[in-house]
PDB file of C-alpha atoms in Angstrom:
ATOM      1  CA  VAL A  70     187.580 249.421 105.591  1.00 40.00           C
ATOM      2  CA  THR A  71     184.974 249.099 102.608  1.00 52.00           C
ATOM      3  CA  THR A  72     181.591 247.552 104.161  1.00 62.00           C
ATOM      4  CA  SER A  73     179.265 248.241 101.239  1.00 65.00           C
ATOM      5  CA  GLN A  74     179.258 246.581  98.120  1.00 65.00           C
ATOM      6  CA  THR A  75     181.432 247.307  95.337  1.00 64.00           C
ATOM      7  CA  ASN A  76     180.130 249.431  92.836  1.00 69.00           C
ATOM      8  CA  ALA A  77     180.808 247.489  89.753  1.00 67.00           C
ATOM      9  CA  PRO A  78     179.785 250.048  86.943  1.00 85.00           C
ATOM     10  CA  LEU A  79     180.581 253.355  88.659  1.00 86.00           C
ATOM     11  CA  GLY A  80     184.645 253.134  87.770  1.00 87.00           C
ATOM     12  CA  GLU A  81     183.883 252.779  84.397  1.00 91.00           C
ATOM     13  CA  LEU A  82     181.100 254.910  83.794  1.00 93.00           C
ATOM     14  CA  ASN A  83     183.769 257.336  85.122  1.00 91.00           C
ATOM     15  CA  SER A  84     185.988 256.545  82.771  1.00 92.00           C
ATOM     16  CA  ASP A  85     186.374 257.389  79.202  1.00 93.00           C
ATOM     17  CA  GLY A  86     187.146 253.615  77.943  1.00 93.00           C
ATOM     18  CA  PRO A  87     184.515 251.252  76.496  1.00 94.00           C
ATOM     19  CA  LEU A  88     182.063 250.363  78.448  1.00 94.00           C
ATOM     20  CA  SER A  89     181.718 246.386  79.227  1.00 93.00           C
ATOM     21  CA  ALA A  90     178.909 243.911  78.691  1.00 92.00           C
ATOM     22  CA  GLY A  91     178.199 244.142  82.382  1.00 93.00           C
ATOM     23  CA  THR A  92     177.799 247.797  82.730  1.00 95.00           C
ATOM     24  CA  ARG A  93     175.632 248.064  79.332  1.00 95.00           C
ATOM     25  CA  ALA A  94     173.377 245.562  81.032  1.00 95.00           C
ATOM     26  CA  TYR A  95     173.361 247.423  84.117  1.00 95.00           C
ATOM     27  CA  LEU A  96     172.515 250.853  82.430  1.00 96.00           C
ATOM     28  CA  GLY A  97     169.476 248.368  80.648  1.00 96.00           C
ATOM     29  CA  ALA A  98     168.299 247.249  84.287  1.00 95.00           C
ATOM     30  CA  ARG A  99     168.712 250.647  85.672  1.00 96.00           C
ATOM     31  CA  ALA A 100     166.201 252.515  82.864  1.00 96.00           C
ATOM     32  CA  ARG A 101     163.862 249.480  82.916  1.00 95.00           C
ATOM     33  CA  ASN A 102     163.578 249.854  87.024  1.00 96.00           C
ATOM     34  CA  SER A 103     163.183 253.555  86.420  1.00 97.00           C
ATOM     35  CA  ILE A 104     160.117 253.025  84.300  1.00 97.00           C
ATOM     36  CA  PHE A 105     158.332 250.574  86.415  1.00 96.00           C
ATOM     37  CA  ASN A 106     159.090 252.614  89.098  1.00 97.00           C
ATOM     38  CA  PHE A 107     157.120 255.812  87.152  1.00 97.00           C
ATOM     39  CA  VAL A 108     154.339 253.419  85.762  1.00 98.00           C
ATOM     40  CA  HIS A 109     153.912 252.585  89.697  1.00 97.00           C
ATOM     41  CA  GLU A 110     153.846 256.269  91.014  1.00 97.00           C
ATOM     42  CA  LYS A 111     150.979 256.761  88.446  1.00 97.00           C
ATOM     43  CA  LEU A 112     149.466 253.881  89.051  1.00 97.00           C
ATOM     44  CA  ARG A 113     149.269 254.569  93.091  1.00 96.00           C
ATOM     45  CA  ASP A 114     147.943 257.928  92.572  1.00 97.00           C
ATOM     46  CA  ALA A 115     145.323 256.576  89.592  1.00 98.00           C
ATOM     47  CA  LYS A 116     143.996 253.802  92.434  1.00 96.00           C
ATOM     48  CA  ALA A 117     143.504 257.111  95.427  1.00 96.00           C
ATOM     49  CA  ARG A 118     141.223 258.697  92.723  1.00 97.00           C
ATOM     50  CA  GLY A 119     139.330 255.359  92.245  1.00 97.00           C
ATOM     51  CA  LEU A 120     140.701 253.030  89.735  1.00 97.00           C
ATOM     52  CA  THR A 121     140.402 249.248  89.748  1.00 96.00           C
ATOM     53  CA  GLN A 122     142.674 247.472  88.364  1.00 95.00           C
ATOM     54  CA  ALA A 123     139.894 245.445  86.879  1.00 96.00           C
ATOM     55  CA  ALA A 124     138.633 249.055  85.429  1.00 97.00           C
ATOM     56  CA  LEU A 125     142.610 249.421  83.706  1.00 98.00           C
ATOM     57  CA  ALA A 126     142.209 245.487  82.641  1.00 97.00           C
ATOM     58  CA  GLU A 127     139.384 246.118  80.781  1.00 97.00           C
ATOM     59  CA  ARG A 128     140.003 249.561  79.285  1.00 97.00           C
ATOM     60  CA  ILE A 129     143.463 248.056  78.038  1.00 97.00           C
ATOM     61  CA  GLY A 130     141.965 244.809  76.668  1.00 96.00           C
ATOM     62  CA  LYS A 131     144.015 242.879  78.987  1.00 95.00           C
ATOM     63  CA  ASP A 132     142.884 239.396  81.472  1.00 95.00           C
ATOM     64  CA  PRO A 133     142.786 240.677  84.681  1.00 94.00           C
ATOM     65  CA  GLY A 134     145.567 238.451  85.770  1.00 91.00           C
ATOM     66  CA  ARG A 135     147.934 238.997  83.020  1.00 92.00           C
ATOM     67  CA  LEU A 136     147.331 242.642  84.203  1.00 95.00           C
ATOM     68  CA  SER A 137     148.796 241.634  87.430  1.00 92.00           C
ATOM     69  CA  ASN A 138     151.273 239.671  86.461  1.00 90.00           C
ATOM     70  CA  THR A 139     152.091 242.392  83.957  1.00 94.00           C
ATOM     71  CA  LEU A 140     152.405 245.109  86.795  1.00 94.00           C
ATOM     72  CA  SER A 141     154.406 242.981  89.221  1.00 92.00           C
ATOM     73  CA  SER A 142     157.793 242.990  86.955  1.00 92.00           C
ATOM     74  CA  PRO A 143     159.004 245.016  84.307  1.00 93.00           C
ATOM     75  CA  GLY A 144     160.932 241.895  82.636  1.00 87.00           C
ATOM     76  CA  ASN A 145     159.151 241.627  79.637  1.00 86.00           C
ATOM     77  CA  TRP A 146     158.024 244.852  78.724  1.00 94.00           C
ATOM     78  CA  THR A 147     158.185 246.622  75.450  1.00 95.00           C
ATOM     79  CA  ILE A 148     157.661 250.749  74.546  1.00 96.00           C
ATOM     80  CA  ASP A 149     154.183 249.302  73.687  1.00 96.00           C
ATOM     81  CA  THR A 150     153.090 247.937  77.036  1.00 97.00           C
ATOM     82  CA  ILE A 151     154.279 251.229  79.145  1.00 97.00           C
ATOM     83  CA  ALA A 152     152.214 253.366  76.445  1.00 97.00           C
ATOM     84  CA  GLU A 153     149.334 250.839  77.128  1.00 97.00           C
ATOM     85  CA  LEU A 154     149.478 251.415  80.653  1.00 98.00           C
ATOM     86  CA  LEU A 155     150.293 254.895  80.698  1.00 98.00           C
ATOM     87  CA  PHE A 156     147.216 255.769  78.915  1.00 98.00           C
ATOM     88  CA  GLY A 157     144.875 253.534  80.522  1.00 98.00           C
ATOM     89  CA  ILE A 158     146.349 254.416  84.093  1.00 98.00           C
ATOM     90  CA  SER A 159     146.439 258.416  83.526  1.00 97.00           C
ATOM     91  CA  GLN A 160     145.616 258.867  79.851  1.00 97.00           C
ATOM     92  CA  SER A 161     148.862 260.201  79.354  1.00 97.00           C
ATOM     93  CA  GLU A 162     151.677 259.557  77.370  1.00 97.00           C
ATOM     94  CA  LEU A 163     155.257 258.831  77.634  1.00 94.00           C
ATOM     95  CA  VAL A 164     157.811 261.896  77.389  1.00 95.00           C
ATOM     96  CA  PRO A 165     161.453 261.498  76.945  1.00 92.00           C
ATOM     97  CA  THR A 166     163.808 262.866  78.838  1.00 94.00           C
ATOM     98  CA  ASP A 167     167.004 262.587  80.476  1.00 95.00           C
ATOM     99  CA  ARG A 168     169.259 263.398  83.552  1.00 94.00           C
ATOM    100  CA  PRO A 169     173.288 263.581  83.884  1.00 93.00           C
ATOM    101  CA  LEU A 170     174.213 259.848  85.853  1.00 94.00           C
ATOM    102  CA  LEU A 171     177.219 260.724  87.131  1.00 93.00           C
ATOM    103  CA  GLY A 172     177.529 263.583  89.448  1.00 89.00           C
ATOM    104  CA  ARG A 173     174.380 264.030  90.595  1.00 86.00           C
ATOM    105  CA  ARG A 174     173.987 265.156  94.657  1.00 76.00           C
ATOM    106  CA  GLU A 175     170.360 265.219  95.378  1.00 66.00           C
ATOM    107  CA  GLY A 176     168.598 262.454  97.306  1.00 66.00           C
ATOM    108  CA  ASN A 177     172.534 261.223  98.229  1.00 68.00           C
ATOM    109  CA  SER A 178     172.841 259.103 101.262  1.00 84.00           C
ATOM    110  CA  ARG A 179     174.094 255.795 102.328  1.00 91.00           C
ATOM    111  CA  ALA A 180     172.322 253.006 103.247  1.00 94.00           C
ATOM    112  CA  ILE A 181     174.685 251.769 105.766  1.00 93.00           C
ATOM    113  CA  ASP A 182     173.477 254.932 107.970  1.00 93.00           C
ATOM    114  CA  LEU A 183     169.903 253.261 107.856  1.00 94.00           C
ATOM    115  CA  LEU A 184     171.628 251.039 110.462  1.00 94.00           C
ATOM    116  CA  ASP A 185     172.166 253.502 112.992  1.00 89.00           C
ATOM    117  CA  ASP A 186     169.582 253.247 116.082  1.00 77.00           C
ATOM    118  CA  LYS A 187     168.606 256.488 115.929  1.00 66.00           C
ATOM    119  CA  PRO A 188     168.976 258.164 112.472  1.00 50.00           C
ATOM    120  CA  ASP A 189     166.578 260.951 113.443  1.00 50.00           C
ATOM    121  CA  LYS A 190     168.761 261.749 116.389  1.00 44.00           C
ATOM    122  CA  ILE A 191     171.373 263.409 113.839  1.00 43.00           C
ATOM    123  CA  VAL A 192     170.704 266.679 113.114  1.00 45.00           C
ATOM    124  CA  SER A 193     172.639 268.581 110.625  1.00 46.00           C
ATOM    125  CA  PRO A 194     173.426 271.756 111.626  1.00 44.00           C
ATOM    126  CA  PRO A 195     171.562 274.479 110.939  1.00 44.00           C
ATOM    127  CA  LYS A 196     172.311 276.397 107.677  1.00 43.00           C
ATOM    128  CA  ARG A 197     173.963 279.520 108.728  1.00 40.00           C
ATOM    129  CA  GLU A 198     171.650 282.652 107.859  1.00 41.00           C
ATOM    130  CA  GLU A 199     172.728 286.012 107.494  1.00 40.00           C
ATOM    131  CA  THR A 200     171.099 288.254 109.851  1.00 40.00           C
ATOM    132  CA  ARG A 201     170.548 291.889 108.909  1.00 43.00           C
ATOM    133  CA  GLY A 202     173.308 292.334 111.459  1.00 46.00           C
ATOM    134  CA  SER A 203     175.865 290.853 109.953  1.00 47.00           C
ATOM    135  CA  ALA A 204     174.844 291.964 106.560  1.00 46.00           C
ATOM    136  CA  ASN A 205     175.325 295.619 107.827  1.00 49.00           C
ATOM    137  CA  VAL A 206     178.574 294.872 109.354  1.00 50.00           C
ATOM    138  CA  ALA A 207     179.853 293.228 105.662  1.00 52.00           C
ATOM    139  CA  LYS A 208     178.782 296.224 104.192  1.00 51.00           C
ATOM    140  CA  ILE A 209     180.652 298.568 106.649  1.00 52.00           C
ATOM    141  CA  ARG A 210     183.780 296.589 105.975  1.00 56.00           C
ATOM    142  CA  ASP A 211     183.238 296.905 102.402  1.00 55.00           C
ATOM    143  CA  LEU A 212     182.928 300.363 102.944  1.00 53.00           C
ATOM    144  CA  GLU A 213     185.855 300.525 104.755  1.00 56.00           C
ATOM    145  CA  ARG A 214     188.040 298.621 102.468  1.00 56.00           C
ATOM    146  CA  VAL A 215     186.661 301.306  99.211  1.00 52.00           C
ATOM    147  CA  LEU A 216     187.881 304.547 101.477  1.00 47.00           C
TER     148      LEU A 216
ATOM    149  CA  MET B 270     171.088 244.510 121.506  1.00 80.00           C
ATOM    150  CA  SER B 271     168.971 245.742 118.422  1.00 90.00           C
ATOM    151  CA  ILE B 272     168.659 244.573 115.455  1.00 93.00           C
ATOM    152  CA  LYS B 273     170.103 247.653 113.924  1.00 94.00           C
ATOM    153  CA  ARG B 274     172.997 247.404 116.089  1.00 94.00           C
ATOM    154  CA  GLU B 275     173.553 243.404 115.784  1.00 96.00           C
ATOM    155  CA  LEU B 276     173.439 244.362 111.825  1.00 97.00           C
ATOM    156  CA  LYS B 277     175.625 247.214 111.968  1.00 96.00           C
ATOM    157  CA  GLN B 278     178.033 245.125 114.034  1.00 96.00           C
ATOM    158  CA  LEU B 279     178.395 242.356 111.449  1.00 97.00           C
ATOM    159  CA  VAL B 280     178.909 245.159 108.670  1.00 96.00           C
ATOM    160  CA  ASP B 281     181.659 246.068 110.786  1.00 95.00           C
ATOM    161  CA  GLN B 282     183.174 242.615 110.944  1.00 96.00           C
ATOM    162  CA  GLU B 283     182.787 241.749 107.262  1.00 95.00           C
ATOM    163  CA  VAL B 284     180.272 239.048 107.935  1.00 97.00           C
ATOM    164  CA  LEU B 285     177.542 241.452 105.965  1.00 97.00           C
ATOM    165  CA  TRP B 286     177.985 243.795 103.098  1.00 96.00           C
ATOM    166  CA  CYS B 287     175.809 246.818 102.266  1.00 96.00           C
ATOM    167  CA  VAL B 288     174.382 247.432  99.333  1.00 95.00           C
ATOM    168  CA  GLU B 289     174.818 251.339  98.837  1.00 94.00           C
ATOM    169  CA  PRO B 290     172.514 252.842  95.727  1.00 93.00           C
ATOM    170  CA  PHE B 291     174.095 254.543  93.077  1.00 93.00           C
ATOM    171  CA  PRO B 292     175.156 257.817  93.915  1.00 92.00           C
ATOM    172  CA  GLY B 293     172.675 260.294  93.578  1.00 92.00           C
ATOM    173  CA  ASP B 294     169.980 257.989  94.580  1.00 94.00           C
ATOM    174  CA  PRO B 295     168.597 258.147  97.777  1.00 93.00           C
ATOM    175  CA  ALA B 296     169.103 255.115 100.085  1.00 95.00           C
ATOM    176  CA  THR B 297     165.829 254.142 101.753  1.00 96.00           C
ATOM    177  CA  ARG B 298     166.194 250.521 102.598  1.00 97.00           C
ATOM    178  CA  ALA B 299     168.785 247.940 103.710  1.00 97.00           C
ATOM    179  CA  VAL B 300     169.680 244.904 101.874  1.00 98.00           C
ATOM    180  CA  LEU B 301     172.625 243.364 103.226  1.00 98.00           C
ATOM    181  CA  LEU B 302     174.782 240.805 101.564  1.00 97.00           C
ATOM    182  CA  SER B 303     176.567 237.715 103.116  1.00 97.00           C
ATOM    183  CA  SER B 304     180.481 237.646 102.081  1.00 95.00           C
ATOM    184  CA  SER B 305     179.888 234.827  99.695  1.00 94.00           C
ATOM    185  CA  LEU B 306     177.025 236.930  97.934  1.00 95.00           C
ATOM    186  CA  ASN B 307     178.847 239.871  98.249  1.00 95.00           C
ATOM    187  CA  SER B 308     181.860 238.081  95.925  1.00 93.00           C
ATOM    188  CA  ILE B 309     179.763 237.938  93.100  1.00 93.00           C
ATOM    189  CA  PHE B 310     179.811 241.145  92.254  1.00 92.00           C
ATOM    190  CA  HIS B 311     183.408 241.419  91.815  1.00 88.00           C
ATOM    191  CA  ARG B 312     182.808 239.839  88.114  1.00 85.00           C
ATOM    192  CA  ALA B 313     179.406 242.352  87.338  1.00 83.00           C
ATOM    193  CA  ALA B 314     181.819 243.627  84.700  1.00 80.00           C
ATOM    194  CA  LYS B 315     181.825 240.536  82.904  1.00 83.00           C
ATOM    195  CA  GLU B 316     179.009 238.817  83.797  1.00 89.00           C
ATOM    196  CA  SER B 317     175.511 240.870  82.667  1.00 92.00           C
ATOM    197  CA  ARG B 318     173.436 238.732  84.817  1.00 94.00           C
ATOM    198  CA  ILE B 319     175.039 239.665  87.783  1.00 94.00           C
ATOM    199  CA  ALA B 320     175.599 243.816  86.708  1.00 94.00           C
ATOM    200  CA  ARG B 321     171.508 243.315  86.201  1.00 94.00           C
ATOM    201  CA  LEU B 322     171.058 241.312  89.604  1.00 95.00           C
ATOM    202  CA  GLN B 323     173.190 244.260  91.131  1.00 95.00           C
ATOM    203  CA  ALA B 324     170.679 247.196  89.641  1.00 95.00           C
ATOM    204  CA  ASP B 325     167.520 245.205  90.611  1.00 95.00           C
ATOM    205  CA  LEU B 326     169.024 245.538  94.228  1.00 96.00           C
ATOM    206  CA  GLN B 327     170.074 248.960  94.232  1.00 96.00           C
ATOM    207  CA  ASN B 328     166.603 249.611  93.071  1.00 97.00           C
ATOM    208  CA  ILE B 329     165.402 247.811  95.857  1.00 97.00           C
ATOM    209  CA  VAL B 330     167.551 250.290  98.226  1.00 97.00           C
ATOM    210  CA  ALA B 331     166.465 253.471  96.452  1.00 96.00           C
ATOM    211  CA  GLY B 332     163.405 252.980  97.338  1.00 97.00           C
ATOM    212  CA  GLY B 333     161.935 251.556  93.694  1.00 97.00           C
ATOM    213  CA  GLU B 334     158.791 249.838  93.774  1.00 96.00           C
ATOM    214  CA  VAL B 335     158.695 246.064  94.940  1.00 96.00           C
ATOM    215  CA  THR B 336     155.872 242.945  94.315  1.00 94.00           C
ATOM    216  CA  LEU B 337     155.782 240.262  97.490  1.00 94.00           C
ATOM    217  CA  SER B 338     154.046 236.970  96.692  1.00 93.00           C
ATOM    218  CA  PHE B 339     152.884 235.394  99.458  1.00 92.00           C
ATOM    219  CA  THR B 340     151.507 232.057  97.958  1.00 88.00           C
ATOM    220  CA  PRO B 341     154.917 229.992  97.808  1.00 86.00           C
ATOM    221  CA  PHE B 342     156.226 229.233  94.241  1.00 83.00           C
ATOM    222  CA  LYS B 343     153.202 230.655  92.467  1.00 84.00           C
ATOM    223  CA  HIS B 344     155.315 233.861  92.435  1.00 84.00           C
ATOM    224  CA  LEU B 345     154.790 234.469  88.891  1.00 83.00           C
ATOM    225  CA  SER B 346     156.515 237.720  88.280  1.00 87.00           C
ATOM    226  CA  ALA B 347     156.574 239.464  91.749  1.00 92.00           C
ATOM    227  CA  THR B 348     159.992 240.669  93.060  1.00 94.00           C
ATOM    228  CA  PHE B 349     159.837 238.739  96.323  1.00 95.00           C
ATOM    229  CA  GLY B 350     158.414 235.455  96.923  1.00 95.00           C
ATOM    230  CA  VAL B 351     158.282 233.416  99.962  1.00 94.00           C
ATOM    231  CA  LEU B 352     159.492 230.091 100.329  1.00 94.00           C
ATOM    232  CA  GLU B 353     157.450 227.352 102.180  1.00 90.00           C
ATOM    233  CA  PRO B 354     157.053 226.493 104.935  1.00 89.00           C
ATOM    234  CA  ALA B 355     155.884 230.234 104.812  1.00 84.00           C
ATOM    235  CA  GLY B 356     156.346 230.507 108.585  1.00 87.00           C
ATOM    236  CA  GLU B 357     160.188 230.326 108.443  1.00 91.00           C
ATOM    237  CA  GLY B 358     160.510 233.733 106.899  1.00 95.00           C
ATOM    238  CA  THR B 359     162.802 232.688 104.190  1.00 96.00           C
ATOM    239  CA  TRP B 360     162.133 235.007 100.900  1.00 96.00           C
ATOM    240  CA  GLU B 361     163.756 234.756  97.498  1.00 96.00           C
ATOM    241  CA  ILE B 362     164.469 237.984  95.711  1.00 97.00           C
ATOM    242  CA  ARG B 363     163.482 237.175  92.070  1.00 94.00           C
ATOM    243  CA  SER B 364     165.751 238.465  89.355  1.00 92.00           C
ATOM    244  CA  ARG B 365     163.780 237.441  86.519  1.00 87.00           C
ATOM    245  CA  HIS B 366     164.871 239.241  83.046  1.00 82.00           C
ATOM    246  CA  PRO B 367     167.042 238.082  81.318  1.00 85.00           C
ATOM    247  CA  SER B 368     167.090 234.250  81.265  1.00 86.00           C
ATOM    248  CA  PRO B 369     168.873 232.927  83.514  1.00 91.00           C
ATOM    249  CA  GLY B 370     166.661 234.516  86.467  1.00 92.00           C
ATOM    250  CA  LEU B 371     168.660 234.598  89.324  1.00 95.00           C
ATOM    251  CA  ARG B 372     167.287 233.993  92.791  1.00 96.00           C
ATOM    252  CA  VAL B 373     168.558 235.738  96.216  1.00 97.00           C
ATOM    253  CA  PHE B 374     167.645 233.914  99.375  1.00 97.00           C
ATOM    254  CA  GLY B 375     167.067 235.735 102.732  1.00 98.00           C
ATOM    255  CA  ARG B 376     165.336 237.216 105.504  1.00 98.00           C
ATOM    256  CA  PHE B 377     163.762 240.390 106.725  1.00 98.00           C
ATOM    257  CA  ALA B 378     165.435 241.598 109.896  1.00 97.00           C
ATOM    258  CA  GLU B 379     162.805 244.207 109.793  1.00 96.00           C
ATOM    259  CA  VAL B 380     160.753 246.563 108.165  1.00 97.00           C
ATOM    260  CA  ASP B 381     162.860 247.898 105.400  1.00 97.00           C
ATOM    261  CA  THR B 382     165.869 245.442 105.947  1.00 98.00           C
ATOM    262  CA  PHE B 383     166.635 242.108 103.885  1.00 98.00           C
ATOM    263  CA  VAL B 384     169.251 240.084 104.638  1.00 98.00           C
ATOM    264  CA  ALA B 385     170.408 238.214 101.657  1.00 98.00           C
ATOM    265  CA  ILE B 386     172.229 235.167 102.148  1.00 98.00           C
ATOM    266  CA  ASP B 387     172.315 232.868  99.181  1.00 97.00           C
ATOM    267  CA  TRP B 388     171.472 232.606  95.581  1.00 97.00           C
ATOM    268  CA  ALA B 389     171.396 230.270  92.385  1.00 96.00           C
ATOM    269  CA  PRO B 390     170.584 230.751  88.853  1.00 96.00           C
ATOM    270  CA  ARG B 391     166.715 229.326  88.183  1.00 94.00           C
ATOM    271  CA  SER B 392     166.384 227.590  85.138  1.00 93.00           C
ATOM    272  CA  LYS B 393     170.441 227.180  83.631  1.00 94.00           C
ATOM    273  CA  PRO B 394     173.914 227.224  85.222  1.00 93.00           C
ATOM    274  CA  LEU B 395     175.433 230.627  84.999  1.00 93.00           C
ATOM    275  CA  GLU B 396     178.913 230.595  82.901  1.00 89.00           C
ATOM    276  CA  GLY B 397     181.645 230.911  85.572  1.00 88.00           C
ATOM    277  CA  PHE B 398     179.917 230.393  88.388  1.00 91.00           C
ATOM    278  CA  ASP B 399     179.571 226.588  90.533  1.00 90.00           C
ATOM    279  CA  LYS B 400     176.196 227.044  91.451  1.00 93.00           C
ATOM    280  CA  LYS B 401     173.574 224.658  90.099  1.00 94.00           C
ATOM    281  CA  PRO B 402     170.533 226.078  89.157  1.00 95.00           C
ATOM    282  CA  LEU B 403     167.466 225.432  91.313  1.00 95.00           C
ATOM    283  CA  LEU B 404     165.109 223.638  88.311  1.00 92.00           C
ATOM    284  CA  GLY B 405     161.989 222.572  89.992  1.00 85.00           C
ATOM    285  CA  ARG B 406     160.508 223.473  93.638  1.00 83.00           C
ATOM    286  CA  LYS B 407     161.286 220.362  95.251  1.00 86.00           C
ATOM    287  CA  SER B 408     165.125 220.203  94.477  1.00 92.00           C
ATOM    288  CA  LEU B 409     167.671 219.565  96.501  1.00 94.00           C
ATOM    289  CA  GLU B 410     169.436 223.128  95.680  1.00 94.00           C
ATOM    290  CA  TYR B 411     166.477 224.739  96.490  1.00 93.00           C
ATOM    291  CA  GLN B 412     166.385 223.099  99.771  1.00 94.00           C
ATOM    292  CA  PHE B 413     170.060 223.461  99.985  1.00 95.00           C
ATOM    293  CA  ALA B 414     169.711 227.154  99.691  1.00 95.00           C
ATOM    294  CA  GLN B 415     166.974 227.181 102.503  1.00 95.00           C
ATOM    295  CA  ILE B 416     169.314 225.770 105.449  1.00 96.00           C
ATOM    296  CA  GLU B 417     172.009 227.840 103.886  1.00 97.00           C
ATOM    297  CA  VAL B 418     169.824 230.658 105.203  1.00 97.00           C
ATOM    298  CA  ASP B 419     168.710 228.910 108.052  1.00 97.00           C
ATOM    299  CA  GLN B 420     172.513 228.178 109.062  1.00 97.00           C
ATOM    300  CA  PHE B 421     173.508 231.538 108.695  1.00 98.00           C
ATOM    301  CA  TRP B 422     170.733 232.843 110.726  1.00 97.00           C
ATOM    302  CA  ASN B 423     171.464 230.627 113.358  1.00 97.00           C
ATOM    303  CA  LYS B 424     174.918 231.487 113.321  1.00 97.00           C
ATOM    304  CA  HIS B 425     174.853 235.366 113.519  1.00 97.00           C
ATOM    305  CA  LEU B 426     171.389 236.549 113.891  1.00 97.00           C
ATOM    306  CA  ALA B 427     169.836 233.695 116.169  1.00 95.00           C
ATOM    307  CA  LYS B 428     168.489 236.272 119.070  1.00 92.00           C
ATOM    308  CA  GLN B 429     166.316 237.637 116.296  1.00 92.00           C
ATOM    309  CA  SER B 430     163.225 236.363 114.993  1.00 94.00           C
ATOM    310  CA  PRO B 431     163.011 237.302 111.290  1.00 96.00           C
ATOM    311  CA  ILE B 432     159.727 238.862 110.506  1.00 94.00           C
ATOM    312  CA  TYR B 433     156.743 237.096 109.231  1.00 90.00           C
ATOM    313  CA  GLY B 434     153.688 238.594 108.023  1.00 93.00           C
ATOM    314  CA  GLU B 435     150.773 238.555 105.820  1.00 91.00           C
ATOM    315  CA  ARG B 436     150.704 241.790 104.406  1.00 94.00           C
ATOM    316  CA  CYS B 437     153.085 244.252 102.641  1.00 95.00           C
ATOM    317  CA  SER B 438     153.460 246.622 105.188  1.00 96.00           C
ATOM    318  CA  ASP B 439     154.445 243.883 107.711  1.00 96.00           C
ATOM    319  CA  TYR B 440     158.040 244.309 104.957  1.00 97.00           C
ATOM    320  CA  PHE B 441     158.085 247.491 103.705  1.00 97.00           C
ATOM    321  CA  THR B 442     157.148 250.918 104.886  1.00 97.00           C
ATOM    322  CA  ASP B 443     156.237 252.089 101.247  1.00 95.00           C
ATOM    323  CA  LYS B 444     155.939 251.750  97.497  1.00 95.00           C
ATOM    324  CA  CYS B 445     155.168 247.759  98.066  1.00 94.00           C
ATOM    325  CA  SER B 446     152.404 246.058  96.453  1.00 90.00           C
ATOM    326  CA  ALA B 447     151.056 242.474  96.456  1.00 88.00           C
ATOM    327  CA  GLY B 448     151.763 240.153  93.552  1.00 81.00           C
ATOM    328  CA  GLY B 449     152.050 236.460  92.290  1.00 70.00           C
ATOM    329  CA  ALA B 450     148.887 233.996  91.328  1.00 66.00           C
ATOM    330  CA  GLU B 451     146.127 234.994  93.801  1.00 57.00           C
ATOM    331  CA  GLN B 452     146.184 238.876  94.003  1.00 46.00           C
TER     332      GLN B 452
END
């Protein structure tokens, strides 16, 4: 029994067939959210170093109220918006890079597990490390095989 | 019974459905959907607007930046806006781009855990769905949505009070800032 929301675009993305309008829109929204998250990460760092939103607004020539609205959602962001925000926040520029969307394993976790009462009690078994002793045993076995 | 256990039980009973992040993304927050809300995502491939909503919900689950507006109906472009009366703890998730914007109504069961119960398009109908648009803040549709949230909560989570607070940290552990009109 599946208890999770259907991950509608996944099947299409994993196939070689044409992408539907929905899946293409999904990819667009993902990219938009990703850039929004990135700019906010930069903004959080800059604020920790003393940048105020008023100073940022002044630097990029925006009304503070309008800037606050812009920073609330990526809905109307253009590449120009991103460029001016990034420079105003951290004197940096956007450098394109990419990564595979499919088959990633990093950070793979399930939201349903967040509903476990004591997730911190679930401890994965420690990674088995080869001890010097076991390494020696392996070497001896290798030698025995050769001999 | 703890709220987590109660929510898990509702998921097991298929009363609630859990939004999972895209494979490879982390799961740091929980967004749970009522069955009626979950069912609209079966049409995500055909309806771009629903597909974008799915991406927005997954972004919340994966720990993306969210903005909260604490002034009812002055939310501007905030991700979450509280509905009045604010003390009831009913919020809307605001998926604004592109038109028609969509609103998802629900309550926070605890920090980083949102129970999404109903939805509606904001300004005009969404083709293929029989939901009327919300239009103005005093509209019957807004009231119906809030009643729906209230009834669902009283039926399934009556023993739990939704979260109500006036700071972002009352709702999310991190990556959350205040948005809306008076920020």
